Amino acid sequence: MTGTPATMRAWVVSGRPGAPGRLEEVVREVPTPAADEVLVRVTACGVCRTDLHLADLELAPRATQVVPGHEVVGRVVALGRAAARLAVGDRVGIAWLRRTCGRCRACRLGRENLCRSSQYTGWDGDGGFAEYAVVPEAFAYELPGPGSDEEVAPLLCSGIIGYRALKRAALPPGGRLGIYGFGASAHLTAQLALAQGAEVHVLTRDTAARALATELGAASAGPAHGRPPVPLDAAILFAPVGDLVPTALAALEQGGTLAVAGIHLTDVPGLDYQEHLFRERTLTSVTSNTRADGEELLRLAPRLGLRARVTTYAFDEVDRALADLAGDAVTGAAVIDVGP
């Protein structure tokens, strides 16, 4: 690792949830890549709501003082001895799914997102709120395409999860899609759906997000617990609010599907079978993603003109970025400019 410093700055989960100070800045040794890993000099890292759930201990950290951040863009600076696909200098992305066993039934069936031995960036292992990060080479995405590092970063989770959620929602061609909550993932998913010819209706409590939805081409934008102007063929719930589940199910046309896209959700109230599920309405969840999902989304993004609306924060503002996300003060996606 010639030319790589011995130490780096990083932000770790402090164990003080619910307020500024969720994360604290520390100095750590630059990690050494294992045989199957590469070392990446981080240049940008998106801020995901999952990072907030982790910092607020709604997701229990799986490592002490773990470094969050799983929408990572950077350059390869060192290779493990068994790494052969990438080269030093390549621009790569590091996403949420970090490693799977490759042997279980789910992995063999191409459903590696359901591998019970799966590991995740910024949860099981340190992520991108740091100047350097390691990643298994097999789970790094090559990023040869256009777009600044800050614009590409949100695609690595917000974009990929939104893409999988859209597939899980089974939206028919030209159908009506409802989107509940309109943050980083939702505003990218809306663009995907619109590019496919869908009619999009957004329901969110945030007035600035409603304005962005209208600007992007949504047919309507109303309050989160409101009723869309037409029955929905499909809906995606991005807001981590369980009491929106019956609201969204009641807005579905017969045969419609509601996909719940978050890793964390508050309690879901009781459902009325006739009102919410009868006539073949479907309620489904979204669990992580496969690498194939990521590769498909990253190929589609430049073709469809998919573009994240980004608010950029300096590296010493990581904790403030999380506080802004918690306070609904971010429209679109928040991204950390790690430099240099």
mmCIF file of C-alpha atoms in Angstrom:
data_model
loop_
_atom_site.group_PDB
_atom_site.id
_atom_site.type_symbol
_atom_site.label_atom_id
_atom_site.label_comp_id
_atom_site.label_asym_id
_atom_site.label_seq_id
_atom_site.Cartn_x
_atom_site.Cartn_y
_atom_site.Cartn_z
ATOM 1 C CA MET A 1 0.000 0.000 0.000
ATOM 2 C CA THR A 2 2.725 2.406 -1.065
ATOM 3 C CA GLY A 3 1.716 6.022 -0.541
ATOM 4 C CA THR A 4 -1.226 5.185 1.707
ATOM 5 C CA PRO A 5 -1.123 6.864 5.139
ATOM 6 C CA ALA A 6 -1.055 4.808 8.301
ATOM 7 C CA THR A 7 -4.137 6.450 9.832
ATOM 8 C CA MET A 8 -7.433 7.927 8.673
ATOM 9 C CA ARG A 9 -10.383 9.871 9.973
ATOM 10 C CA ALA A 10 -13.680 8.045 10.445
ATOM 11 C CA TRP A 11 -17.101 8.528 12.027
ATOM 12 C CA VAL A 12 -18.377 5.801 14.347
ATOM 13 C CA VAL A 13 -21.669 5.042 16.120
ATOM 14 C CA SER A 14 -21.355 6.680 19.521
ATOM 15 C CA GLY A 15 -24.116 4.832 21.370
ATOM 16 C CA ARG A 16 -25.905 8.145 22.082
ATOM 17 C CA PRO A 17 -29.065 7.907 19.958
ATOM 18 C CA GLY A 18 -31.732 10.458 19.192
ATOM 19 C CA ALA A 19 -29.791 13.712 18.965
ATOM 20 C CA PRO A 20 -26.683 15.343 17.515
ATOM 21 C CA GLY A 21 -23.745 13.291 18.718
ATOM 22 C CA ARG A 22 -25.143 10.035 17.296
ATOM 23 C CA LEU A 23 -21.778 9.700 15.577
ATOM 24 C CA GLU A 24 -18.329 10.766 16.745
ATOM 25 C CA GLU A 25 -15.171 11.379 14.734
ATOM 26 C CA VAL A 26 -12.161 9.204 15.519
ATOM 27 C CA VAL A 27 -8.723 8.451 14.108
ATOM 28 C CA ARG A 28 -8.106 4.838 13.118
ATOM 29 C CA GLU A 29 -5.525 2.781 11.296
ATOM 30 C CA VAL A 30 -6.147 2.444 7.575
ATOM 31 C CA PRO A 31 -7.453 -1.110 7.091
ATOM 32 C CA THR A 32 -5.413 -3.713 5.238
ATOM 33 C CA PRO A 33 -7.385 -5.636 2.599
ATOM 34 C CA ALA A 34 -7.805 -9.364 3.151
ATOM 35 C CA ALA A 35 -6.874 -11.712 0.327
ATOM 36 C CA ASP A 36 -10.242 -11.362 -1.435
ATOM 37 C CA GLU A 37 -10.697 -7.634 -0.712
ATOM 38 C CA VAL A 38 -9.666 -4.306 -2.176
ATOM 39 C CA LEU A 39 -8.833 -1.096 -0.342
ATOM 40 C CA VAL A 40 -10.739 1.963 -1.540
ATOM 41 C CA ARG A 41 -9.901 5.627 -1.008
ATOM 42 C CA VAL A 42 -13.378 7.032 -0.375
ATOM 43 C CA THR A 43 -14.306 10.223 -2.235
ATOM 44 C CA ALA A 44 -18.072 10.387 -1.568
ATOM 45 C CA CYS A 45 -20.613 8.526 0.537
ATOM 46 C CA GLY A 46 -24.369 8.904 0.489
ATOM 47 C CA VAL A 47 -26.338 9.133 3.723
ATOM 48 C CA CYS A 48 -29.120 6.538 3.946
ATOM 49 C CA ARG A 49 -31.969 6.360 6.428
ATOM 50 C CA THR A 50 -30.597 2.973 7.445
ATOM 51 C CA ASP A 51 -27.517 4.823 8.740
ATOM 52 C CA LEU A 52 -29.870 6.873 10.910
ATOM 53 C CA HIS A 53 -31.649 3.746 12.193
ATOM 54 C CA LEU A 54 -28.244 2.304 13.075
ATOM 55 C CA ALA A 55 -26.992 5.468 14.798
ATOM 56 C CA ASP A 56 -30.261 5.706 16.749
ATOM 57 C CA LEU A 57 -29.896 2.035 17.763
ATOM 58 C CA GLU A 58 -33.192 1.081 16.108
ATOM 59 C CA LEU A 59 -30.925 -1.411 14.345
ATOM 60 C CA ALA A 60 -28.569 -2.935 16.882
ATOM 61 C CA PRO A 61 -24.945 -2.404 15.732
ATOM 62 C CA ARG A 62 -23.194 -5.698 15.046
ATOM 63 C CA ALA A 63 -19.757 -4.310 15.794
ATOM 64 C CA THR A 64 -18.454 -1.925 18.458
ATOM 65 C CA GLN A 65 -18.038 1.640 17.193
ATOM 66 C CA VAL A 66 -18.876 0.558 13.642
ATOM 67 C CA VAL A 67 -18.403 3.053 10.803
ATOM 68 C CA PRO A 68 -21.729 3.495 8.930
ATOM 69 C CA GLY A 69 -22.133 4.457 5.280
ATOM 70 C CA HIS A 70 -22.982 2.099 2.427
ATOM 71 C CA GLU A 71 -23.343 4.331 -0.633
ATOM 72 C CA VAL A 72 -19.625 4.583 -1.205
ATOM 73 C CA VAL A 73 -17.742 5.847 -4.254
ATOM 74 C CA GLY A 74 -13.959 5.849 -4.418
ATOM 75 C CA ARG A 75 -10.815 4.657 -6.136
ATOM 76 C CA VAL A 76 -9.039 1.341 -5.614
ATOM 77 C CA VAL A 77 -5.640 1.948 -4.022
ATOM 78 C CA ALA A 78 -4.581 -1.586 -3.032
ATOM 79 C CA LEU A 79 -5.501 -5.188 -3.851
ATOM 80 C CA GLY A 80 -5.605 -8.275 -1.679
ATOM 81 C CA ARG A 81 -3.367 -11.047 -2.961
ATOM 82 C CA ALA A 82 -6.308 -12.997 -4.477
ATOM 83 C CA ALA A 83 -8.052 -9.988 -6.060
ATOM 84 C CA ALA A 84 -7.833 -10.101 -9.853
ATOM 85 C CA ARG A 85 -10.907 -8.411 -11.371
ATOM 86 C CA LEU A 86 -10.158 -4.799 -10.417
ATOM 87 C CA ALA A 87 -7.055 -2.672 -10.826
ATOM 88 C CA VAL A 88 -5.513 0.130 -8.799
ATOM 89 C CA GLY A 89 -7.115 3.396 -9.929
ATOM 90 C CA ASP A 90 -10.517 1.917 -10.852
ATOM 91 C CA ARG A 91 -13.567 3.904 -9.743
ATOM 92 C CA VAL A 92 -15.786 1.568 -7.740
ATOM 93 C CA GLY A 93 -18.916 1.586 -5.615
ATOM 94 C CA ILE A 94 -19.527 -0.162 -2.310
ATOM 95 C CA ALA A 95 -23.160 -0.952 -1.506
ATOM 96 C CA TRP A 96 -25.171 -2.342 1.428
ATOM 97 C CA LEU A 97 -24.785 -6.057 0.605
ATOM 98 C CA ARG A 98 -21.183 -6.840 1.612
ATOM 99 C CA ARG A 99 -20.826 -10.606 1.547
ATOM 100 C CA THR A 100 -22.890 -13.806 1.263
ATOM 101 C CA CYS A 101 -21.989 -17.445 1.793
ATOM 102 C CA GLY A 102 -22.485 -18.448 -1.859
ATOM 103 C CA ARG A 103 -23.415 -21.983 -0.788
ATOM 104 C CA CYS A 104 -26.860 -21.919 0.815
ATOM 105 C CA ARG A 105 -30.097 -22.633 -1.022
ATOM 106 C CA ALA A 106 -30.946 -18.934 -1.373
ATOM 107 C CA CYS A 107 -27.545 -18.161 -2.905
ATOM 108 C CA ARG A 108 -27.772 -21.128 -5.286
ATOM 109 C CA LEU A 109 -31.226 -19.993 -6.438
ATOM 110 C CA GLY A 110 -29.978 -16.480 -7.257
ATOM 111 C CA ARG A 111 -31.651 -14.986 -4.169
ATOM 112 C CA GLU A 112 -28.495 -14.007 -2.323
ATOM 113 C CA ASN A 113 -30.331 -11.111 -0.671
ATOM 114 C CA LEU A 114 -32.013 -13.785 1.486
ATOM 115 C CA CYS A 115 -28.783 -15.523 2.507
ATOM 116 C CA ARG A 116 -28.990 -16.014 6.266
ATOM 117 C CA SER A 117 -25.215 -15.578 6.534
ATOM 118 C CA SER A 118 -25.198 -12.283 4.605
ATOM 119 C CA GLN A 119 -23.143 -9.359 5.891
ATOM 120 C CA TYR A 120 -23.701 -5.656 5.338
ATOM 121 C CA THR A 121 -21.509 -2.600 4.833
ATOM 122 C CA GLY A 122 -21.632 -0.200 7.754
ATOM 123 C CA TRP A 123 -23.388 -2.758 9.957
ATOM 124 C CA ASP A 124 -21.304 -5.939 10.105
ATOM 125 C CA GLY A 125 -18.177 -4.234 8.781
ATOM 126 C CA ASP A 126 -16.996 -0.640 8.563
ATOM 127 C CA GLY A 127 -18.467 1.510 5.813
ATOM 128 C CA GLY A 128 -17.837 4.731 3.965
ATOM 129 C CA PHE A 129 -18.029 7.484 6.576
ATOM 130 C CA ALA A 130 -14.249 7.228 6.553
ATOM 131 C CA GLU A 131 -11.361 8.151 4.316
ATOM 132 C CA TYR A 132 -10.640 4.504 3.441
ATOM 133 C CA ALA A 133 -12.733 1.330 3.339
ATOM 134 C CA VAL A 134 -12.222 -2.304 2.369
ATOM 135 C CA VAL A 135 -14.732 -4.405 0.452
ATOM 136 C CA PRO A 136 -14.749 -7.963 -0.927
ATOM 137 C CA GLU A 137 -13.778 -7.556 -4.574
ATOM 138 C CA ALA A 138 -16.726 -9.715 -5.679
ATOM 139 C CA PHE A 139 -19.155 -7.221 -4.099
ATOM 140 C CA ALA A 140 -17.602 -4.011 -5.467
ATOM 141 C CA TYR A 141 -19.331 -2.371 -8.427
ATOM 142 C CA GLU A 142 -17.301 -0.998 -11.310
ATOM 143 C CA LEU A 143 -18.365 2.585 -12.039
ATOM 144 C CA PRO A 144 -17.015 3.536 -15.455
ATOM 145 C CA GLY A 145 -20.015 5.652 -16.462
ATOM 146 C CA PRO A 146 -20.772 9.376 -16.301
ATOM 147 C CA GLY A 147 -21.752 11.433 -13.277
ATOM 148 C CA SER A 148 -19.797 12.973 -10.444
ATOM 149 C CA ASP A 149 -18.950 10.824 -7.441
ATOM 150 C CA GLU A 150 -21.490 12.783 -5.366
ATOM 151 C CA GLU A 151 -24.275 12.170 -7.909
ATOM 152 C CA VAL A 152 -23.478 8.471 -8.303
ATOM 153 C CA ALA A 153 -23.225 7.666 -4.571
ATOM 154 C CA PRO A 154 -27.020 7.601 -3.836
ATOM 155 C CA LEU A 155 -27.547 5.070 -6.619
ATOM 156 C CA LEU A 156 -25.642 2.470 -4.590
ATOM 157 C CA CYS A 157 -28.434 1.971 -2.072
ATOM 158 C CA SER A 158 -31.257 4.443 -2.592
ATOM 159 C CA GLY A 159 -31.261 3.671 -6.302
ATOM 160 C CA ILE A 160 -30.735 -0.080 -6.035
ATOM 161 C CA ILE A 161 -33.300 -0.627 -3.279
ATOM 162 C CA GLY A 162 -35.805 1.579 -5.085
ATOM 163 C CA TYR A 163 -35.253 -0.458 -8.243
ATOM 164 C CA ARG A 164 -35.848 -3.737 -6.401
ATOM 165 C CA ALA A 165 -38.897 -2.274 -4.643
ATOM 166 C CA LEU A 166 -40.341 -1.232 -7.998
ATOM 167 C CA LYS A 167 -39.903 -4.771 -9.299
ATOM 168 C CA ARG A 168 -41.449 -6.230 -6.134
ATOM 169 C CA ALA A 169 -44.441 -3.897 -6.474
ATOM 170 C CA ALA A 170 -45.383 -5.595 -9.772
ATOM 171 C CA LEU A 171 -46.484 -2.360 -11.435
ATOM 172 C CA PRO A 172 -48.209 -3.154 -14.752
ATOM 173 C CA PRO A 173 -47.090 -1.274 -17.899
ATOM 174 C CA GLY A 174 -48.533 2.232 -17.847
ATOM 175 C CA GLY A 175 -49.951 1.612 -14.381
ATOM 176 C CA ARG A 176 -50.590 3.944 -11.465
ATOM 177 C CA LEU A 177 -47.919 3.885 -8.769
ATOM 178 C CA GLY A 178 -48.259 5.369 -5.305
ATOM 179 C CA ILE A 179 -45.104 6.350 -3.407
ATOM 180 C CA TYR A 180 -45.395 6.919 0.352
ATOM 181 C CA GLY A 181 -42.529 8.992 1.703
ATOM 182 C CA PHE A 182 -40.313 10.916 -0.697
ATOM 183 C CA GLY A 183 -36.692 10.875 0.374
ATOM 184 C CA ALA A 184 -33.541 9.741 -1.402
ATOM 185 C CA SER A 185 -34.760 6.339 -2.592
ATOM 186 C CA ALA A 186 -38.272 7.487 -3.460
ATOM 187 C CA HIS A 187 -37.201 10.403 -5.666
ATOM 188 C CA LEU A 188 -34.996 8.057 -7.702
ATOM 189 C CA THR A 189 -37.701 5.385 -7.905
ATOM 190 C CA ALA A 190 -40.187 7.967 -9.151
ATOM 191 C CA GLN A 191 -37.831 8.816 -12.001
ATOM 192 C CA LEU A 192 -37.493 5.117 -12.878
ATOM 193 C CA ALA A 193 -41.263 4.622 -12.894
ATOM 194 C CA LEU A 194 -41.908 7.745 -14.956
ATOM 195 C CA ALA A 195 -39.291 6.661 -17.506
ATOM 196 C CA GLN A 196 -41.247 3.398 -17.842
ATOM 197 C CA GLY A 197 -44.462 5.286 -18.599
ATOM 198 C CA ALA A 198 -46.090 4.989 -15.182
ATOM 199 C CA GLU A 199 -48.464 7.523 -13.639
ATOM 200 C CA VAL A 200 -46.933 8.424 -10.274
ATOM 201 C CA HIS A 201 -48.756 9.722 -7.194
ATOM 202 C CA VAL A 202 -46.671 10.822 -4.196
ATOM 203 C CA LEU A 203 -47.907 10.958 -0.611
ATOM 204 C CA THR A 204 -45.609 12.559 1.951
ATOM 205 C CA ARG A 205 -45.821 14.898 4.923
ATOM 206 C CA ASP A 206 -42.963 17.087 3.667
ATOM 207 C CA THR A 207 -44.043 20.070 1.559
ATOM 208 C CA ALA A 208 -40.604 20.523 -0.060
ATOM 209 C CA ALA A 209 -40.632 16.859 -1.071
ATOM 210 C CA ARG A 210 -44.084 17.315 -2.612
ATOM 211 C CA ALA A 211 -42.738 20.209 -4.671
ATOM 212 C CA LEU A 212 -39.829 18.060 -5.865
ATOM 213 C CA ALA A 213 -42.231 15.241 -6.779
ATOM 214 C CA THR A 214 -44.300 17.612 -8.902
ATOM 215 C CA GLU A 215 -41.155 19.009 -10.525
ATOM 216 C CA LEU A 216 -40.041 15.493 -11.453
ATOM 217 C CA GLY A 217 -43.376 14.773 -13.127
ATOM 218 C CA ALA A 218 -45.651 13.193 -10.519
ATOM 219 C CA ALA A 219 -49.337 13.403 -11.439
ATOM 220 C CA SER A 220 -50.207 14.361 -7.864
ATOM 221 C CA ALA A 221 -48.470 15.023 -4.546
ATOM 222 C CA GLY A 222 -50.451 15.063 -1.322
ATOM 223 C CA PRO A 223 -50.149 14.438 2.420
ATOM 224 C CA ALA A 224 -48.928 11.054 3.642
ATOM 225 C CA HIS A 225 -52.273 9.915 5.082
ATOM 226 C CA GLY A 226 -54.260 11.420 2.237
ATOM 227 C CA ARG A 227 -56.081 9.562 -0.506
ATOM 228 C CA PRO A 228 -54.626 9.577 -4.036
ATOM 229 C CA PRO A 229 -57.024 10.910 -6.686
ATOM 230 C CA VAL A 230 -57.230 7.492 -8.403
ATOM 231 C CA PRO A 231 -56.986 3.844 -7.279
ATOM 232 C CA LEU A 232 -53.388 2.597 -7.404
ATOM 233 C CA ASP A 233 -52.185 -0.460 -9.297
ATOM 234 C CA ALA A 234 -49.131 -0.645 -7.037
ATOM 235 C CA ALA A 235 -47.586 1.247 -4.162
ATOM 236 C CA ILE A 236 -44.221 1.432 -2.411
ATOM 237 C CA LEU A 237 -43.858 2.453 1.222
ATOM 238 C CA PHE A 238 -40.508 4.139 1.849
ATOM 239 C CA ALA A 239 -41.457 5.980 5.046
ATOM 240 C CA PRO A 240 -40.646 3.792 8.098
ATOM 241 C CA VAL A 241 -44.164 4.367 9.443
ATOM 242 C CA GLY A 242 -46.217 1.254 10.095
ATOM 243 C CA ASP A 243 -49.576 3.005 10.310
ATOM 244 C CA LEU A 244 -49.226 3.930 6.616
ATOM 245 C CA VAL A 245 -49.533 0.247 5.672
ATOM 246 C CA PRO A 246 -53.361 0.092 5.975
ATOM 247 C CA THR A 247 -53.607 3.556 4.394
ATOM 248 C CA ALA A 248 -51.650 2.414 1.347
ATOM 249 C CA LEU A 249 -53.457 -0.940 1.099
ATOM 250 C CA ALA A 250 -56.834 0.826 1.157
ATOM 251 C CA ALA A 251 -55.689 3.003 -1.773
ATOM 252 C CA LEU A 252 -54.925 -0.012 -3.987
ATOM 253 C CA GLU A 253 -57.050 -1.117 -6.882
ATOM 254 C CA GLN A 254 -58.122 -4.769 -6.731
ATOM 255 C CA GLY A 255 -55.156 -7.001 -7.577
ATOM 256 C CA GLY A 256 -52.698 -4.296 -6.517
ATOM 257 C CA THR A 257 -49.465 -4.766 -4.581
ATOM 258 C CA LEU A 258 -47.909 -2.790 -1.730
ATOM 259 C CA ALA A 259 -44.142 -3.249 -1.314
ATOM 260 C CA VAL A 260 -42.596 -2.117 1.983
ATOM 261 C CA ALA A 261 -39.061 -0.996 1.180
ATOM 262 C CA GLY A 262 -37.459 -0.177 4.540
ATOM 263 C CA ILE A 263 -35.288 -2.331 6.783
ATOM 264 C CA HIS A 264 -37.019 -0.797 9.819
ATOM 265 C CA LEU A 265 -40.745 -0.135 10.273
ATOM 266 C CA THR A 266 -42.761 0.968 13.283
ATOM 267 C CA ASP A 267 -45.566 -1.356 14.365
ATOM 268 C CA VAL A 268 -48.283 -2.038 11.805
ATOM 269 C CA PRO A 269 -51.825 -1.639 13.179
ATOM 270 C CA GLY A 270 -54.474 -4.290 12.671
ATOM 271 C CA LEU A 271 -55.716 -4.832 9.132
ATOM 272 C CA ASP A 272 -59.303 -5.331 8.036
ATOM 273 C CA TYR A 273 -59.361 -8.254 5.656
ATOM 274 C CA GLN A 274 -62.192 -6.952 3.477
ATOM 275 C CA GLU A 275 -60.891 -3.393 3.220
ATOM 276 C CA HIS A 276 -57.164 -4.016 2.988
ATOM 277 C CA LEU A 277 -56.439 -7.487 1.532
ATOM 278 C CA PHE A 278 -59.493 -9.011 -0.127
ATOM 279 C CA ARG A 279 -59.805 -8.971 -3.931
ATOM 280 C CA GLU A 280 -56.249 -10.201 -4.282
ATOM 281 C CA ARG A 281 -54.357 -7.270 -2.894
ATOM 282 C CA THR A 282 -50.790 -8.233 -1.980
ATOM 283 C CA LEU A 283 -48.570 -6.997 0.850
ATOM 284 C CA THR A 284 -44.867 -7.781 0.416
ATOM 285 C CA SER A 285 -41.515 -6.658 1.775
ATOM 286 C CA VAL A 286 -38.146 -5.833 0.241
ATOM 287 C CA THR A 287 -35.009 -7.339 1.752
ATOM 288 C CA SER A 288 -31.687 -5.880 0.658
ATOM 289 C CA ASN A 289 -30.756 -6.570 -2.974
ATOM 290 C CA THR A 290 -28.836 -8.957 -5.148
ATOM 291 C CA ARG A 291 -25.709 -7.923 -7.025
ATOM 292 C CA ALA A 292 -27.694 -8.438 -10.213
ATOM 293 C CA ASP A 293 -30.145 -5.751 -9.048
ATOM 294 C CA GLY A 294 -27.249 -3.348 -8.589
ATOM 295 C CA GLU A 295 -25.667 -4.115 -11.940
ATOM 296 C CA GLU A 296 -29.009 -3.686 -13.733
ATOM 297 C CA LEU A 297 -29.734 -0.363 -12.033
ATOM 298 C CA LEU A 298 -26.250 1.024 -12.736
ATOM 299 C CA ARG A 299 -26.637 0.108 -16.422
ATOM 300 C CA LEU A 300 -30.116 1.647 -16.624
ATOM 301 C CA ALA A 301 -29.335 4.870 -14.775
ATOM 302 C CA PRO A 302 -27.382 6.674 -17.544
ATOM 303 C CA ARG A 303 -29.737 5.413 -20.263
ATOM 304 C CA LEU A 304 -32.787 6.774 -18.452
ATOM 305 C CA GLY A 305 -31.139 9.991 -17.296
ATOM 306 C CA LEU A 306 -31.601 9.010 -13.662
ATOM 307 C CA ARG A 307 -30.170 11.782 -11.505
ATOM 308 C CA ALA A 308 -30.072 12.238 -7.769
ATOM 309 C CA ARG A 309 -30.886 15.633 -6.292
ATOM 310 C CA VAL A 310 -28.017 16.017 -3.876
ATOM 311 C CA THR A 311 -27.282 18.114 -0.787
ATOM 312 C CA THR A 312 -23.551 17.870 -0.126
ATOM 313 C CA TYR A 313 -21.946 17.941 3.326
ATOM 314 C CA ALA A 314 -18.264 18.238 4.202
ATOM 315 C CA PHE A 315 -16.583 15.321 5.939
ATOM 316 C CA ASP A 316 -16.608 17.103 9.301
ATOM 317 C CA GLU A 317 -20.413 17.502 8.982
ATOM 318 C CA VAL A 318 -21.382 13.817 8.928
ATOM 319 C CA ASP A 319 -23.201 13.963 12.267
ATOM 320 C CA ARG A 320 -25.061 17.095 11.157
ATOM 321 C CA ALA A 321 -26.130 15.340 7.954
ATOM 322 C CA LEU A 322 -27.750 12.592 10.050
ATOM 323 C CA ALA A 323 -29.439 15.191 12.272
ATOM 324 C CA ASP A 324 -30.818 16.942 9.180
ATOM 325 C CA LEU A 325 -32.102 13.630 7.840
ATOM 326 C CA ALA A 326 -33.797 12.916 11.174
ATOM 327 C CA GLY A 327 -35.416 16.354 11.079
ATOM 328 C CA ASP A 328 -36.687 15.981 7.479
ATOM 329 C CA ALA A 329 -34.406 18.851 6.471
ATOM 330 C CA VAL A 330 -32.972 17.044 3.422
ATOM 331 C CA THR A 331 -34.803 17.105 0.096
ATOM 332 C CA GLY A 332 -33.526 14.409 -2.231
ATOM 333 C CA ALA A 333 -30.297 12.760 -1.072
ATOM 334 C CA ALA A 334 -27.582 13.791 1.371
ATOM 335 C CA VAL A 335 -24.007 12.992 0.354
ATOM 336 C CA ILE A 336 -20.733 13.353 2.226
ATOM 337 C CA ASP A 337 -17.845 14.818 0.214
ATOM 338 C CA VAL A 338 -14.937 12.862 1.660
ATOM 339 C CA GLY A 339 -12.357 14.438 -0.644
ATOM 340 C CA PRO A 340 -9.531 14.875 -1.210
#
